[in-house]
Structures are given as C-alpha cells and as structure tokens.
Short mmCIF file of C-alpha atoms in Angstrom, two decimals:
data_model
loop_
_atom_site.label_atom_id
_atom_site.label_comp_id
_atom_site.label_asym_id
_atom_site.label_seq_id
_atom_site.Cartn_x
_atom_site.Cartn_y
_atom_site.Cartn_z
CA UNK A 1 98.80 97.98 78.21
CA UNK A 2 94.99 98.03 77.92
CA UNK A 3 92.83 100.91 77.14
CA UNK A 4 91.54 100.88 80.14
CA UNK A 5 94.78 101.53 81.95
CA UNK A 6 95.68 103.83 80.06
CA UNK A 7 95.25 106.70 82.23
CA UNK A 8 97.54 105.70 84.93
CA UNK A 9 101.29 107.16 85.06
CA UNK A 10 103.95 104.46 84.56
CA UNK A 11 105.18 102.82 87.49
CA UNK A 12 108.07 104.30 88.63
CA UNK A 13 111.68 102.02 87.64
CA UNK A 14 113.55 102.19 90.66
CA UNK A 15 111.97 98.72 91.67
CA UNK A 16 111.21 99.70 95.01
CA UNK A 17 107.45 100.43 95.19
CA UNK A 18 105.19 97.86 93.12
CA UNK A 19 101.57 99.23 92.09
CA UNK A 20 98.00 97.21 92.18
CA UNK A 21 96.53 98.19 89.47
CA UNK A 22 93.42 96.32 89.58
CA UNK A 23 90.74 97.17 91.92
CA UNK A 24 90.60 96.31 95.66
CA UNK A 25 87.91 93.18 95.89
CA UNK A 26 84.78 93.48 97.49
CA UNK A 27 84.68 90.49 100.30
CA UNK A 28 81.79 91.98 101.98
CA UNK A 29 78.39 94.36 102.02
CA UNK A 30 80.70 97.07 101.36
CA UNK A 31 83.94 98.41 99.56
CA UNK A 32 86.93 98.05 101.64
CA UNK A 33 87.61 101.21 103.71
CA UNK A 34 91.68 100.92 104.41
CA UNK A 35 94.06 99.26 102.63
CA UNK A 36 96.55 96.94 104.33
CA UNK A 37 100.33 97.25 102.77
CA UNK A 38 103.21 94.75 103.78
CA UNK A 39 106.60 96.68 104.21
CA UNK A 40 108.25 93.08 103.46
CA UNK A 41 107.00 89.49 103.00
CA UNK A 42 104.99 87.88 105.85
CA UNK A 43 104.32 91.24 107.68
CA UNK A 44 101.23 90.08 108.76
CA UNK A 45 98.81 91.96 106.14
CA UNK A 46 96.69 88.76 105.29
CA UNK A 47 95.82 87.90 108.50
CA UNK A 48 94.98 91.75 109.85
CA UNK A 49 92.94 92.05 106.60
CA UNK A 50 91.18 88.91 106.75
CA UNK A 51 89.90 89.73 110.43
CA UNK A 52 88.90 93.38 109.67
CA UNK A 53 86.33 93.89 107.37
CA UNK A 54 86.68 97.29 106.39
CA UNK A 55 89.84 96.35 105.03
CA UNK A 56 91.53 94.81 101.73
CA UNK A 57 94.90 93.18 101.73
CA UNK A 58 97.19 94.46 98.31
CA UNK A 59 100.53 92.50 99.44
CA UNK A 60 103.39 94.79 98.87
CA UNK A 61 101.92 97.17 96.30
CA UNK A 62 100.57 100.55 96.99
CA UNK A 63 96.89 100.50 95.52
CA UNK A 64 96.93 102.64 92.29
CA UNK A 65 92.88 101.79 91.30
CA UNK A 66 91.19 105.05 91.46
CA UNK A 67 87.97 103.40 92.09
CA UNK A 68 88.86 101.63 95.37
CA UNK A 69 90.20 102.87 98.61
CA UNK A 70 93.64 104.61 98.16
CA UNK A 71 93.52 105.26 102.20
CA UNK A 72 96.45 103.08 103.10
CA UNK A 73 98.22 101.49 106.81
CA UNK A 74 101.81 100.13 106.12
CA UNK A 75 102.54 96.92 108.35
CA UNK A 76 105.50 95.49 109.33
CA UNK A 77 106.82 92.95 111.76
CA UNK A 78 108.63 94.78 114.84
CA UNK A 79 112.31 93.77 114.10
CA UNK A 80 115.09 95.37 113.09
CA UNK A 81 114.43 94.59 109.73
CA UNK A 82 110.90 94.97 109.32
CA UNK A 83 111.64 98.39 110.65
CA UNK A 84 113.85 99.31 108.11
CA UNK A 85 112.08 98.11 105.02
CA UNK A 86 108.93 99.98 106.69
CA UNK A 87 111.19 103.11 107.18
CA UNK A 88 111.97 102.59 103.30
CA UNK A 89 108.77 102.18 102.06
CA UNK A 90 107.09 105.42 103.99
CA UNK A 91 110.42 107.61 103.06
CA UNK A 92 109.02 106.48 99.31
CA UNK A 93 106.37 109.03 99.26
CA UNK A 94 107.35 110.47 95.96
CA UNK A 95 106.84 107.13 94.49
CA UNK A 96 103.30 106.43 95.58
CA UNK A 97 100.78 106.45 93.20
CA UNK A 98 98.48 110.05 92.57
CA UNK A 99 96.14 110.07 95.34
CA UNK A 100 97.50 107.39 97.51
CA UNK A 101 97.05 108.66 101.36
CA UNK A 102 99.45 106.75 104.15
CA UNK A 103 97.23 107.02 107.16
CA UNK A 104 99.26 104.68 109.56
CA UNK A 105 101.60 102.03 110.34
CA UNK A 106 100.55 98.74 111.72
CA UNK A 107 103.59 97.08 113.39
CA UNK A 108 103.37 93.40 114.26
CA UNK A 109 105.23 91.66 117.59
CA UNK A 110 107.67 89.24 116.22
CA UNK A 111 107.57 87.15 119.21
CA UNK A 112 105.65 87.00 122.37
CA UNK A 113 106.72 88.84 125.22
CA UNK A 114 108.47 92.34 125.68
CA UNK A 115 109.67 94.16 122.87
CA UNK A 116 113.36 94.63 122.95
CA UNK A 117 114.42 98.38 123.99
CA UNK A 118 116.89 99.20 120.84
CA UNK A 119 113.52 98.07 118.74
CA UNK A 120 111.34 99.96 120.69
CA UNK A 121 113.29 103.08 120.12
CA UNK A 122 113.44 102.52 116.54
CA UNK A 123 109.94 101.62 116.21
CA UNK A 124 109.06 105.24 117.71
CA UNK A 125 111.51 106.73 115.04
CA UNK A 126 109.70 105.33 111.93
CA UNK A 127 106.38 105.73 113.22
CA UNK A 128 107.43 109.85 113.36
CA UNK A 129 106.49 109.07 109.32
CA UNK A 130 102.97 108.68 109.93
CA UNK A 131 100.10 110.47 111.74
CA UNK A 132 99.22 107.08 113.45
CA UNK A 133 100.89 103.58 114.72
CA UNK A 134 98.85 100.53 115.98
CA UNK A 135 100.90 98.33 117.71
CA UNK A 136 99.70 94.34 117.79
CA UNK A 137 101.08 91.73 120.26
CA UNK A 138 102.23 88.62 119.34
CA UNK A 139 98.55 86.31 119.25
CA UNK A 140 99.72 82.67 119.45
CA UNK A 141 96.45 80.82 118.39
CA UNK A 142 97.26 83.35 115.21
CA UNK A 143 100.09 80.50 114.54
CA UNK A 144 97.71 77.08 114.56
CA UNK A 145 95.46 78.49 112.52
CA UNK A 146 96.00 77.10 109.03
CA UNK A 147 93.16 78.69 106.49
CA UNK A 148 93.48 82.78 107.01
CA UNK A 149 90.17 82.61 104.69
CA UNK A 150 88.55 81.35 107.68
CA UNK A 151 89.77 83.65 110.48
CA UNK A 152 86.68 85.04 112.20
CA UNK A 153 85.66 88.54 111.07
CA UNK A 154 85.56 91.96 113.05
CA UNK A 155 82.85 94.54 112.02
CA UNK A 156 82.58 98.04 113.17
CA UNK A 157 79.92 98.26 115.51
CA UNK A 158 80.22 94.30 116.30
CA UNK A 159 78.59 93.88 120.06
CA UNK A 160 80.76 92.87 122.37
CA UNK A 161 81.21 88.81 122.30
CA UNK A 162 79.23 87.26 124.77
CA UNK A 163 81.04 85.82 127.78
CA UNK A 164 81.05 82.00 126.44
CA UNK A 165 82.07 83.01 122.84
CA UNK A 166 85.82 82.93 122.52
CA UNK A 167 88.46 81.97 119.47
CA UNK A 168 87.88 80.78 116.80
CA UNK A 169 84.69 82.10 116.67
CA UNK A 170 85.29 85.20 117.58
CA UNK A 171 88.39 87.68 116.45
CA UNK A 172 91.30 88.41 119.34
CA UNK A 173 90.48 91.42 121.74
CA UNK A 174 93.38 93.48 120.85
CA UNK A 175 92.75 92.78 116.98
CA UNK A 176 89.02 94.30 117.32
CA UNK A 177 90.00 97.14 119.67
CA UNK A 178 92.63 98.39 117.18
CA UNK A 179 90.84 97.81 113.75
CA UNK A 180 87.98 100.24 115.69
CA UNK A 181 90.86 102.67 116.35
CA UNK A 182 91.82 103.02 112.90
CA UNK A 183 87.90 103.09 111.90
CA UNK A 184 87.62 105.91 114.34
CA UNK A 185 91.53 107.81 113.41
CA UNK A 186 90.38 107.26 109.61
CA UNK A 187 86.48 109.02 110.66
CA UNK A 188 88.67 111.83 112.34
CA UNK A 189 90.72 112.31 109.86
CA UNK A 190 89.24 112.22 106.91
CA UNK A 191 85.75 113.52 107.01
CA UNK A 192 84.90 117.21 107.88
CA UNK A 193 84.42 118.21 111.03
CA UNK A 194 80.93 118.50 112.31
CA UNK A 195 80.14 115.62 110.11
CA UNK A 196 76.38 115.31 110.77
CA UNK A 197 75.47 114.74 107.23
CA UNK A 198 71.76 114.06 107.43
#
C-alpha cells in the first residue's frame, strides 16, 4: 500500500462492500456534489451520473477519498432483486467507510409501465433505510442511446428547455426534476439552517 493511503482503515473482509479509494473525478467546473452507488451491476448509476452534473458515478464501491464527496444515493433497479441487494447494501452501515453519509436511494423502473404491487410494497420497505427515495420511470430513448459519455447534461439552475429543444439535446423531464430534488434534499439537509452565508 502507498504512503499516501496509508491513513485509511483496511477494507473490511466480508467481501460485501468494495471501497474507492481514489478520488471522485472532476468532469466539470466543480467537484461532484453526490455520489451515485450501484446496489448490483447495471443499476443504472452511469447513466443517472452522466446526466447530472453534480454527481460522480463510483460503480459498486462506497467512496472512501476524504477529499471528494462522501455524500452518497444508493441505486438500484426496482425488482425483486435489485431490492434485495439494495436492502443489503444500506443494512451494511457498519461497513461503510469513516465519514461516508447515505443520503438516499435512487430506484430505477425495470420496465415501462406500472410497477408490480408485491415490488411496490417492498420498495417502500427498503426505502424505510434512508431519509430519501427518488423513484425514475423506465425512459426508453435511455435504451438507443449507445455512448453514456454523450448523454446530455442537467445543471442546477438549467432554464427550462425551450419548447423546440427536446432529446438528445436536452436531458429527460423526470431525470432533471429529480436530480434538482436531491440538490434541494442534500441543501436541506446538510447545511445549517438559516444558511444565508454572505
């Protein structure tokens, strides 16, 4: 291990939480505010990161970099499965790494259409873990798109598109109405009260 890691605690054995031990990267003017975790393979964290810019994407490991966001939203795919393996992950707690903050869970449709009732249920069991859950439909031009590095990008703040501007070049309503949710939970949550900090 390098000097420079040396300050971090080992990585617990038990195999089921993976740490990112190198920092977050930088894809735009600023550091990345959120991190986005997958519960399981192909939750969906790539493409949510890549259209939100306050966020970074670490895969399936809990961001252990103490110089980079350690504010993090768990997603998995609504199913049975994903649902379990995000209930897994968020029971972890005792496994995250020292100063790691889970802030939400981000749960993906599976398919289009109605979300089947047992799922449903479930879905508002797990999310009990977390202080918030952002629920994202199934987006079908999501699936023809072949380069995530060239989804289009939501800002905080963005204007609202103009009324001929539509995808590609612009990001899916519901994906820019819930990444300013979790801008505005995050804001709430964790900054005092009051905050006029002029």
């Amino acid at each position: 291990m390098s000097a420079a890691y040396d300050h971090y605690p080992e990585q617990p054995a038990s195999g089921e939480t993976r740490w990112r031990r190198e920092p977050l990267p930088v894809t735009g003017p600023y550091p990345p505010l959120f991190a986005v975790m997958g519960a399981h393979g192909f939750a969906g964290t790539t493409t949510v990161a890549q259209m939100w810019a306050p966020a970074a994407d670490t895969g399936l490991c809990w961001p252990a970099h103490h110089g980079t966001t350690q504010l993090v939203l768990v997603c998995a795919r609504a199913t049975i499965t994903g649902l379990r393996r995000a209930a897994t992950v968020l029971r972890a707690a005792d496994q995250v790494p020292p100063g790691v903050t889970v802030c939400g869970l981000i749960l993906i449709a599976a398919r289009p259409g109605r979300i089947p009732k047992d799922i449903a249920r479930y879905a508002g069991t797990v999310a009990e873990l977390v202080p918030h859950r952002y629920d994202l439909d199934w987006i079908e031009p999501l699936m023809t798109h072949a380069d995530p590095a060239r989804l289009p990008l939501w800002t905080p703040g963005d204007p609202p598109p103009g009324k001929k501007t539509s995808w590609p070049q612009i990001v899916p309503e519901q994906i820019a109405t819930v990444g300013q949710q979790i801008c505005a939970d995050l804001r709430a949550d964790h900054h005092p009260s009051g905050g006029d900090r002029s």
